[in-house]
CSV table of C-alpha atoms and ligand atoms in Angstrom, one decimal:
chain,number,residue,atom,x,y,z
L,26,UNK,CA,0.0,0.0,0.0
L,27,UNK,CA,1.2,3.4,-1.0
L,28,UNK,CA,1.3,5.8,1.9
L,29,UNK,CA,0.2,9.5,1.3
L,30,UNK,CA,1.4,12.3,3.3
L,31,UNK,CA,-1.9,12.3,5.1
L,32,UNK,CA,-2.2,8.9,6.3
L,33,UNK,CA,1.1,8.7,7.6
L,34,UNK,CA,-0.1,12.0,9.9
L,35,UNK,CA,-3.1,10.2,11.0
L,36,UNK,CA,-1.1,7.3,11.6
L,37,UNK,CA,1.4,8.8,13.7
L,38,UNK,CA,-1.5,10.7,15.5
L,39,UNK,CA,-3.4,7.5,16.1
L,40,UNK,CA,-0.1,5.6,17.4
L,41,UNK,CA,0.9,9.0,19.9
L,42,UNK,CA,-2.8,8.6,21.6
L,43,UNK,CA,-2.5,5.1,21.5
L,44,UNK,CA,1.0,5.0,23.4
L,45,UNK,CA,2.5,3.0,21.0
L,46,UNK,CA,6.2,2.9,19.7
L,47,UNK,CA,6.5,2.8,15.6
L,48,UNK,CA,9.8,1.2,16.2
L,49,UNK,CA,10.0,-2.3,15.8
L,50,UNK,CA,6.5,-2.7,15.2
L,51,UNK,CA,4.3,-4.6,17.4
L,52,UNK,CA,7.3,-6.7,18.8
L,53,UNK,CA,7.4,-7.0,22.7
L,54,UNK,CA,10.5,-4.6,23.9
L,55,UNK,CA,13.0,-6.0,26.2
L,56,UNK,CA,13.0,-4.2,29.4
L,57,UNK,CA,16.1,-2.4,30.2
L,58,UNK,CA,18.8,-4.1,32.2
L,59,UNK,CA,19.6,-3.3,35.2
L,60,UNK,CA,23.8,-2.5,36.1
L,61,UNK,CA,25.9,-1.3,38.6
L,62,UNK,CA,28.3,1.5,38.6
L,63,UNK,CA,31.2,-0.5,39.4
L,64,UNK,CA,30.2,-2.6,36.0
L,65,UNK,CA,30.0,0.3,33.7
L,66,UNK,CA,33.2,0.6,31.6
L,67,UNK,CA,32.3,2.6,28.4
L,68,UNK,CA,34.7,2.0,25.0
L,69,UNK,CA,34.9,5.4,24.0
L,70,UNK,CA,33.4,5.2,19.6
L,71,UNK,CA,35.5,8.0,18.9
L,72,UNK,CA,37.8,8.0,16.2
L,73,UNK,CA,40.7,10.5,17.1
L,74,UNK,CA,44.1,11.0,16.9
L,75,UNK,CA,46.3,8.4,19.5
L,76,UNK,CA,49.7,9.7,19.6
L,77,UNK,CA,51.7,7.5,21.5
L,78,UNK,CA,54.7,9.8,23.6
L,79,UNK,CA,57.4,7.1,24.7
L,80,UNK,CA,59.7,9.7,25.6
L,81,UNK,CA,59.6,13.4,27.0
L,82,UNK,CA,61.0,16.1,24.4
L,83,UNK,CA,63.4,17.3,27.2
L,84,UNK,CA,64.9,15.9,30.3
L,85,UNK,CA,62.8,15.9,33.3
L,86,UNK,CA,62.5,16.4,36.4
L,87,UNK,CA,60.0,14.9,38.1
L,88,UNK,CA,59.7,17.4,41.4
L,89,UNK,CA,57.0,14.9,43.4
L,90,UNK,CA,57.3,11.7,44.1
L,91,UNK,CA,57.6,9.3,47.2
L,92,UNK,CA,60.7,6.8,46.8
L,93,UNK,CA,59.9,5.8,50.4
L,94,UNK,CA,58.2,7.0,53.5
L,95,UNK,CA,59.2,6.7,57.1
L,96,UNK,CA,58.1,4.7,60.3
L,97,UNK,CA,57.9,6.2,63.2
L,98,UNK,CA,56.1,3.5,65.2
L,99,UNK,CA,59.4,3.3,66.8
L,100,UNK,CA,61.9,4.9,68.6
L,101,UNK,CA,64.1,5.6,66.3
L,102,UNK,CA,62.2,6.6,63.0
L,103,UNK,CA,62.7,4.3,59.8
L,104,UNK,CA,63.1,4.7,56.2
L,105,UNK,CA,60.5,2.3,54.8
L,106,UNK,CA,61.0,1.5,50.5
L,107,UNK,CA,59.6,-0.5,48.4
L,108,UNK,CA,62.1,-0.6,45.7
L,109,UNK,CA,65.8,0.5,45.3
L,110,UNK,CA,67.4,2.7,43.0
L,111,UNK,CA,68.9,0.3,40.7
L,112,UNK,CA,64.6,-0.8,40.0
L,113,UNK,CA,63.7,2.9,39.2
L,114,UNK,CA,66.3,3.8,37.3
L,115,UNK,CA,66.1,1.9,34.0
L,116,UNK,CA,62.3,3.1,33.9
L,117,UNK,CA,63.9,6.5,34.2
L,118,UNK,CA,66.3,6.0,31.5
L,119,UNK,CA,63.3,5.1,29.1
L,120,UNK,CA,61.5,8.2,29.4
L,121,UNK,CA,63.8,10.7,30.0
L,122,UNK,CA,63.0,11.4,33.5
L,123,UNK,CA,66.3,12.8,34.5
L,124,UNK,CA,65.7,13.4,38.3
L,125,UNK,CA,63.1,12.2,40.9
L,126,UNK,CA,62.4,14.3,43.8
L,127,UNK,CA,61.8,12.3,46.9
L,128,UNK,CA,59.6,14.8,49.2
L,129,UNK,CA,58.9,12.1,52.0
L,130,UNK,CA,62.7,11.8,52.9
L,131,UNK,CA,61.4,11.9,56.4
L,132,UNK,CA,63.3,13.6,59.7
L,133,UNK,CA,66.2,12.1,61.5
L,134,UNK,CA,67.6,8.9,61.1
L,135,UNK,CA,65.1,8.5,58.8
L,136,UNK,CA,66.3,11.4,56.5
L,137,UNK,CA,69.6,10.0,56.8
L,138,UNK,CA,69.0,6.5,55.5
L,139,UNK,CA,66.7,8.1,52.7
L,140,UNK,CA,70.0,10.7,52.0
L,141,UNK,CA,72.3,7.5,51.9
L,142,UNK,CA,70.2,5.3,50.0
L,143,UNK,CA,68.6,7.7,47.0
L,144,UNK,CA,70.7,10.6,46.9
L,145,UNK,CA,74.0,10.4,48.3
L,146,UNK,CA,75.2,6.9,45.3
L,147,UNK,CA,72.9,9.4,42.2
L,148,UNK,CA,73.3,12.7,43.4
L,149,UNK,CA,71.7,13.5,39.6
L,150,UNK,CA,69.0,11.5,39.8
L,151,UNK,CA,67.6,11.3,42.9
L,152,UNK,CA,66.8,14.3,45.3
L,153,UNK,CA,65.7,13.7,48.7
L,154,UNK,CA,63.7,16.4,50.9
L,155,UNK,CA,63.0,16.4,54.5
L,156,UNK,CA,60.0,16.9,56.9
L,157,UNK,CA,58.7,18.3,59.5
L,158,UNK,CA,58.8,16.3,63.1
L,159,UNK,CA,55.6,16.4,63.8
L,160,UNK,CA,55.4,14.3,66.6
L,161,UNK,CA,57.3,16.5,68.3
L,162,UNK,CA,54.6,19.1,68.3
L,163,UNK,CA,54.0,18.3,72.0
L,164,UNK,CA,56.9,19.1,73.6
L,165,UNK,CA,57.3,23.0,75.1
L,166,UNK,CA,60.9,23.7,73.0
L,167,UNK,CA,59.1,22.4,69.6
L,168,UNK,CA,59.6,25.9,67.6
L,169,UNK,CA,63.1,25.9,68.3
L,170,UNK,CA,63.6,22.2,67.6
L,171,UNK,CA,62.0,22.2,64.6
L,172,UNK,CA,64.4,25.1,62.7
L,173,UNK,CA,67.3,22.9,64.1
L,174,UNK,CA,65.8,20.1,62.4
L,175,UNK,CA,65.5,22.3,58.9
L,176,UNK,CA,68.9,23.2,59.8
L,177,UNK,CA,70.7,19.6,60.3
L,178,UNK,CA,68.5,18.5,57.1
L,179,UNK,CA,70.3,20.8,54.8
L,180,UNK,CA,74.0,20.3,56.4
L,181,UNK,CA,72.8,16.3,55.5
L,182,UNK,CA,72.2,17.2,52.2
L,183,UNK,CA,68.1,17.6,51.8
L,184,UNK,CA,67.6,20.2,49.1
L,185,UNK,CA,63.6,20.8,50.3
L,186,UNK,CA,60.8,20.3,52.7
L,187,UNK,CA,57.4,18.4,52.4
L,188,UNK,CA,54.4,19.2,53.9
L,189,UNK,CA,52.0,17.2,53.9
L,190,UNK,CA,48.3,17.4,54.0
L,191,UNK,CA,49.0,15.9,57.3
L,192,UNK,CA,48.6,19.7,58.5
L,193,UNK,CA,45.3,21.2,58.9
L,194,UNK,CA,43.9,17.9,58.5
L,195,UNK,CA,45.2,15.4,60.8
L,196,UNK,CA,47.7,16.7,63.4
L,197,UNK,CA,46.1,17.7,66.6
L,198,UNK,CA,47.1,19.1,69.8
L,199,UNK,CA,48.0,15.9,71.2
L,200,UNK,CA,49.7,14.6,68.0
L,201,UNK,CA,46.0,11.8,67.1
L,202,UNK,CA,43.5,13.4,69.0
L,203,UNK,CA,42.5,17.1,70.8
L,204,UNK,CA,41.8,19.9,68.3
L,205,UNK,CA,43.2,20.0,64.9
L,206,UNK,CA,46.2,22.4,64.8
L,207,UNK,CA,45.9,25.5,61.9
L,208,UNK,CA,48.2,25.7,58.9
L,209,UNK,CA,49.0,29.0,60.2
L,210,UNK,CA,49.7,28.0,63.7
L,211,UNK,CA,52.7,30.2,65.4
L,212,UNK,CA,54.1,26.8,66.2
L,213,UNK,CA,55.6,26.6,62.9
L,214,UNK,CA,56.8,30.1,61.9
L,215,UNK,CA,60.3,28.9,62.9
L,216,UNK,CA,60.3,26.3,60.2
L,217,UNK,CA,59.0,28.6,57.8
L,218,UNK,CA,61.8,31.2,58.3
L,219,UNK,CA,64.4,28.3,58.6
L,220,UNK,CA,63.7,27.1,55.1
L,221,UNK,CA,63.7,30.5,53.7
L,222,UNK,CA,67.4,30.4,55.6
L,223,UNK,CA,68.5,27.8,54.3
L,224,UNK,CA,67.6,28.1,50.9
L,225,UNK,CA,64.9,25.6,50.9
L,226,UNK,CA,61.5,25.2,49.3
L,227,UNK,CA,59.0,24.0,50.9
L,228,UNK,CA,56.6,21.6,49.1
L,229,UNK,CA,53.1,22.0,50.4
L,230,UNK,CA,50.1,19.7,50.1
L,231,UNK,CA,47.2,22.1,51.3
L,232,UNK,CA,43.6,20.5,51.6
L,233,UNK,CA,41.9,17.8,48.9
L,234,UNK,CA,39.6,17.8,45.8
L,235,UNK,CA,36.9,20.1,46.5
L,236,UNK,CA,34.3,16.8,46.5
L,237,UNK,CA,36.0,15.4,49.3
L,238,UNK,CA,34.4,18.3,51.6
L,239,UNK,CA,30.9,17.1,50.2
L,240,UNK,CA,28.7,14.3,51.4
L,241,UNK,CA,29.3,10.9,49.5
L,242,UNK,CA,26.0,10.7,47.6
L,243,UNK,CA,24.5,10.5,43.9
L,244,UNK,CA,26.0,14.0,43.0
L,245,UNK,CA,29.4,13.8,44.0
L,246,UNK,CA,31.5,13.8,41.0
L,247,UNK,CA,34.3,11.7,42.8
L,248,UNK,CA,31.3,9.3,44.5
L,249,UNK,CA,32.7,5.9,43.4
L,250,UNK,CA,36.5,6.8,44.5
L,251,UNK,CA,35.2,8.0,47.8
L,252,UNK,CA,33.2,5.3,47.9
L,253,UNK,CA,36.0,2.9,47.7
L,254,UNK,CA,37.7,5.1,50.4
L,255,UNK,CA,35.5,6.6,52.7
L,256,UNK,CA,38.5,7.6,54.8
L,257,UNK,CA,39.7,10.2,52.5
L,258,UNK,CA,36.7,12.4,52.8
L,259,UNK,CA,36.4,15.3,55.5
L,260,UNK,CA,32.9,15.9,55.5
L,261,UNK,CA,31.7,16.6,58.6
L,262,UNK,CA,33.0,16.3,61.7
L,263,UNK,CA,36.0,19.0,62.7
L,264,UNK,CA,37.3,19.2,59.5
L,265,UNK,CA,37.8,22.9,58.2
L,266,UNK,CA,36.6,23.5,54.5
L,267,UNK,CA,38.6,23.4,51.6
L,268,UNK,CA,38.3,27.4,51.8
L,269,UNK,CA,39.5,27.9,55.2
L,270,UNK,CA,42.4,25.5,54.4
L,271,UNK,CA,43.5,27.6,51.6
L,272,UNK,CA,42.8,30.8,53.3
L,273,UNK,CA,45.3,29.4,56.3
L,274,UNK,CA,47.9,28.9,53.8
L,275,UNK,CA,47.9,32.1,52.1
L,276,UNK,CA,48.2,34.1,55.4
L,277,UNK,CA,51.1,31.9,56.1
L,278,UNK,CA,52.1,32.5,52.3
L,279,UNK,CA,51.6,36.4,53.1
L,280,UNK,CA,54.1,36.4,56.4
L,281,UNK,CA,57.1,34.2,55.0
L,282,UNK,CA,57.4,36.4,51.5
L,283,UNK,CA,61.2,35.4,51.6
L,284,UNK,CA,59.9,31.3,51.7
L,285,UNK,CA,59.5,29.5,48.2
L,286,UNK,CA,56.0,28.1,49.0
L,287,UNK,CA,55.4,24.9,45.2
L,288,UNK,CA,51.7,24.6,46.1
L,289,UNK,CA,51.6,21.2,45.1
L,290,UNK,CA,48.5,19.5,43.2
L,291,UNK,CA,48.5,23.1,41.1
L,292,UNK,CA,47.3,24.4,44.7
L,293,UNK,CA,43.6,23.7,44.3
L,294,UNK,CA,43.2,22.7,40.4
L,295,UNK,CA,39.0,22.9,40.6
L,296,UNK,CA,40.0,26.7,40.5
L,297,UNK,CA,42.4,28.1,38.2
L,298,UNK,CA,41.0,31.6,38.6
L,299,UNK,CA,41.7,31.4,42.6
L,300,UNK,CA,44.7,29.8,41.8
L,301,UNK,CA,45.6,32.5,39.6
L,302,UNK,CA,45.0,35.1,41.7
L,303,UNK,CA,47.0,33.5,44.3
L,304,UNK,CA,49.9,33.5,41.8
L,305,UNK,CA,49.6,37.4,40.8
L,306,UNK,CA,49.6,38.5,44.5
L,307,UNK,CA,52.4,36.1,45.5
L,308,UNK,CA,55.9,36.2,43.8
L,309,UNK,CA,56.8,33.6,46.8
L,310,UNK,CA,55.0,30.8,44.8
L,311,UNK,CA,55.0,28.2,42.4
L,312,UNK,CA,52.3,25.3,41.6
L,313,UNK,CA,53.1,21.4,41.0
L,314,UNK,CA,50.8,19.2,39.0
L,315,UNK,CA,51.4,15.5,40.0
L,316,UNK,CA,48.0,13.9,40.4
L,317,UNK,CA,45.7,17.2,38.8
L,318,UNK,CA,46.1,16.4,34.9
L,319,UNK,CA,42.4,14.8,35.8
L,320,UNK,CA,41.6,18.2,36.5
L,321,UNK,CA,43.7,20.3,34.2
L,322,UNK,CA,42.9,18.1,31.5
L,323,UNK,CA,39.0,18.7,31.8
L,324,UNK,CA,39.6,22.0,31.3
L,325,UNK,CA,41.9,22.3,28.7
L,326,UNK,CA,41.5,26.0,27.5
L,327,UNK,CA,41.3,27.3,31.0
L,328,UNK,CA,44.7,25.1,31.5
L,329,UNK,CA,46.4,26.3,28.6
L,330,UNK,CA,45.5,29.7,29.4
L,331,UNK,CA,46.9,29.0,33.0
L,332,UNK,CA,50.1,27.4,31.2
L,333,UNK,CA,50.9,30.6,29.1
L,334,UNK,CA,50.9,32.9,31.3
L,335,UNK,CA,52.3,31.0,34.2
L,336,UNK,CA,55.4,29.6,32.4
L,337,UNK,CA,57.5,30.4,34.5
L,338,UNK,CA,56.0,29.0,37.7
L,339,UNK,CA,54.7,25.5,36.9
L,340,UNK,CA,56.8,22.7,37.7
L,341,UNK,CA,56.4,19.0,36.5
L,342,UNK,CA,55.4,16.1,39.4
L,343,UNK,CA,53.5,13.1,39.0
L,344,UNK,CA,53.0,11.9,43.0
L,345,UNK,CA,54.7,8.5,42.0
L,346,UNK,CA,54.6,5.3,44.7
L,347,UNK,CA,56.5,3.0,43.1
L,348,UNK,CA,54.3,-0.7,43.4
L,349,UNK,CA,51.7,1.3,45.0
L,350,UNK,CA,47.9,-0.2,44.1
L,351,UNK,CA,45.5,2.2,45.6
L,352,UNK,CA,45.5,5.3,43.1
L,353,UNK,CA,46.3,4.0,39.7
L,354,UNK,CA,46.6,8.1,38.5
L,355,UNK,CA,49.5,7.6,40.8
L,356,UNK,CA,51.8,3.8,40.5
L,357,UNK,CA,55.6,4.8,39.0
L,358,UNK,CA,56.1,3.5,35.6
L,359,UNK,CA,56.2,3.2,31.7
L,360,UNK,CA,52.4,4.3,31.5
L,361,UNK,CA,52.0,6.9,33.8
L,362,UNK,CA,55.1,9.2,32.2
L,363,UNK,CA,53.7,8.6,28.9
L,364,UNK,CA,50.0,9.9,30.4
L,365,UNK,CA,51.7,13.0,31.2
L,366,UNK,CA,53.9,13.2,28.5
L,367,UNK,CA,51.0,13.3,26.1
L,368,UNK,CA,48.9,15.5,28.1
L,369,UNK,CA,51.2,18.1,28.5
L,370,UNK,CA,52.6,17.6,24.4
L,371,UNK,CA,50.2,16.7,22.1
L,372,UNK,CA,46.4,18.0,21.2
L,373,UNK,CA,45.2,14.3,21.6
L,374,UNK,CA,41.9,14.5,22.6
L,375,UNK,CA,39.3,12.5,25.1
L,376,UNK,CA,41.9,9.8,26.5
L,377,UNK,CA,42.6,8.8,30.2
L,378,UNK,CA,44.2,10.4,32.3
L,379,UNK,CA,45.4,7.0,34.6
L,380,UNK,CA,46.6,3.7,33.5
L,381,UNK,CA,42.8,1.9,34.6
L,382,UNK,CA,39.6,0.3,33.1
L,383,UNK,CA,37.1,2.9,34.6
L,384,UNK,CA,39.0,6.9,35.4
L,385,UNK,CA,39.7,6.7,38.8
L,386,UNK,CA,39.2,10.1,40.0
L,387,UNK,CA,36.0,10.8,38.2
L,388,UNK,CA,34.5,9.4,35.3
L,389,UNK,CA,35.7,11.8,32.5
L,390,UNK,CA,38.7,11.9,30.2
L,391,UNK,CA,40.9,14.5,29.0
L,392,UNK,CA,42.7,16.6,26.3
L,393,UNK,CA,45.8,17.4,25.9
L,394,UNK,CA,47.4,20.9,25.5
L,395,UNK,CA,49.9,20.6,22.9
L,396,UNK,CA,52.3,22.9,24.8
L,397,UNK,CA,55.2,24.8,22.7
L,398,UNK,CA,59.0,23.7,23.1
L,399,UNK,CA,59.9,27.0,25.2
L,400,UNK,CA,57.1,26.3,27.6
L,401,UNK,CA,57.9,22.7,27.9
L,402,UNK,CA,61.1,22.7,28.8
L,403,UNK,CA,60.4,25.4,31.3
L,404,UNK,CA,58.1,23.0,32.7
L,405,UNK,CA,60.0,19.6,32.6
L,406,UNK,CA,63.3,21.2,34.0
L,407,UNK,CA,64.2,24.8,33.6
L,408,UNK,CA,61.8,25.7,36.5
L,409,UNK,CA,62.9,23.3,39.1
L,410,UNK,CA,66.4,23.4,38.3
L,411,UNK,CA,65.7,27.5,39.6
L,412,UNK,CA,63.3,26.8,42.4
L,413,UNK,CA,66.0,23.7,43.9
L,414,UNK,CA,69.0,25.8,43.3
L,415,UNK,CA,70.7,23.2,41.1
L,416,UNK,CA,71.5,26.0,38.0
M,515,LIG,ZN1,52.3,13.3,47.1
């Protein structure tokens, strides 16, 4: 039968009133299928360019990673590793990862077993920084002690100092338990004006991914990795938010102006304009973007933006753990270097951001921001080779 325009109208009309589907006529339809999150991997159908980036353009140095970390369960505090130079080292080779910048070096004997074991044999390709005591933050001579400490790290040879998020999140008055100590706490002021002394940067990890302040429900955009580790969020309880964090850290920022402050984690990466204007009002600082091309890369003309004009204050870190399991964005090898390599160098676009079936941070992917030579090499060396005094 031939259909005219008009019974096709009336036929559509007829089928809309009567709820039925033209599709498929008449057949029964198969009712959707119920699947978990955790089940859902999607194969992305795009066809687009895959450039695969073995090998950086220029030597790098990789300003934030964690060779080993230190026990202090004990008396004496303990370098704890799970690999030895001679296991990194070929990997280095490979992608032209010139240096790797231990920040959890640790603090006394600690710091000198992570000195003698990474730096002291590769003084070229392995850099070990020190941290703060904070243990020690008890006893009534702790100020003091603590710009001793920054003092004795740099006659052992530690070239930095880490901070970890450890502060304004987890140390408290008694160390585990009273009130949560500020960033800006007097305490510290000695260590901050001890590093400045000495000629040492300070590495700070401020805070967390703004969605780790939020509940850990159906519109949280990190739900399934806080899901999988409800101990990493600080909602509730104590916790300060992400803003007062930050806001601690600048005033500290503000009162050490002759400190080098690399806000690690690009300082708070959701935010590139606060991040910015962090940047404009203080020459003291530089950002780090291990663990934050998940963000960047989301964002990829805000970030290229951000790259342009901050050339010259962006420094390259990945937040390696060699073996580690937990944070895929994060285990040392072949595939993460060449995640960042192609972020940061070619226009690739939509592709993961961590070696893993389902993104681990959030379920997006990224594009990369095909960054000039001159920027580049600021960015893989030239920067940290300034900021570390090693030029
Ligand atoms: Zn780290």
């Amino acid at each position: 039968m031939k259909f005219t325009r008009r019974k096709l109208l009336a036929g559509l009309t007829a089928s809309a009133f009567a709820g039925v589907k033209l599709t498929h006529a008449q057949e029964p339809q198969p009712k959707p299928q119920p699947l978990d999150l955790k089940d859902y991997a999607p194969k992305s159908m795009l066809h687009v360019k895959e450039t695969s980036v073995l090998k950086a353009r220029f030597p790098v140095i990789d300003i934030h990673t964690h060779l080993s970390f230190t026990n202090n369960s004990g008396a004496v505090p303990k370098s704890v590793a799970r690999v030895n130079p001679a296991e990194i080292l070929p990997t280095m080779d490979r992608k032209n990862v010139r240096t790797m910048v231990n920040l959890t070096g640790g603090y006394g004997a600690a710091l000198e077993e992570s000195l003698r074991i990474w730096q002291q044999p590769n003084p070229n390709r392995f850099i070990v920084f020190t941290e703060p005591w904070f243990s020690k933050i008890v006893e009534a001579n702790y100020s003091q002690f603590q710009a001793e400490q920054i003092e004795r790290a740099k006659k052992l040879g530690a070239k930095g100092i880490k901070v970890l998020k450890t502060l304004g999140l987890y140390l408290r008055e008694n160390v585990t338990t009273g009130k949560l100590i500020a960033i800006d706490d007097r305490r510290f002021d000695t260590m901050w004006e001890a590093a400045a002394a000495n000629k040492m940067p300070i590495a700070i990890h401020t805070s967390d991914p703004e969605a780790f302040f939020l509940p850990i429900d159906r519109a949280n955009e990190r739900f399934e990795e806080l899901n999988a580790h409800p101990s990493w969020s600080f909602h509730g309880q104590d916790f300060p938010s992400n803003r007062e964090l930050h806001e601690a850290r600048l005033r500290v920022i503000a009162r050490h102006p002759k400190t080098h402050f690399m806000l690690l984690h690009v300082g708070n990466a959701e935010d590139l304009s606060w991040v910015s204007e962090w940047l404009d009002k203080y020459p003291n600082t530089s950002v780090e973007i291990g663990a934050r091309i998940g963000e960047l890369g989301r964002q990829p003309r805000a970030a290229r933006k951000f790259f342009d004009k901050y050339q010259d204050r962006i420094l390259f870190g990945t937040d390696a753990v060699p073996q580690g399991i937990e944070t895929p964005q994060q285990i040392f090898g072949d595939k993460l270097y060449e995640i960042y390599f192609r972020f940061l160098e070619t226009e690739d676009e939509y592709f993961d951001y961590a070696p893993a079936d389902v993104p681990p941070q959030g379920r997006w992917r990224i594009y990369g921001l095909g960054l000039p030579d001159n920027i580049l090499r600021k960015v893989y060396h030239q920067n940290a080779e300034r900021i570390l005094g090693l030029k």
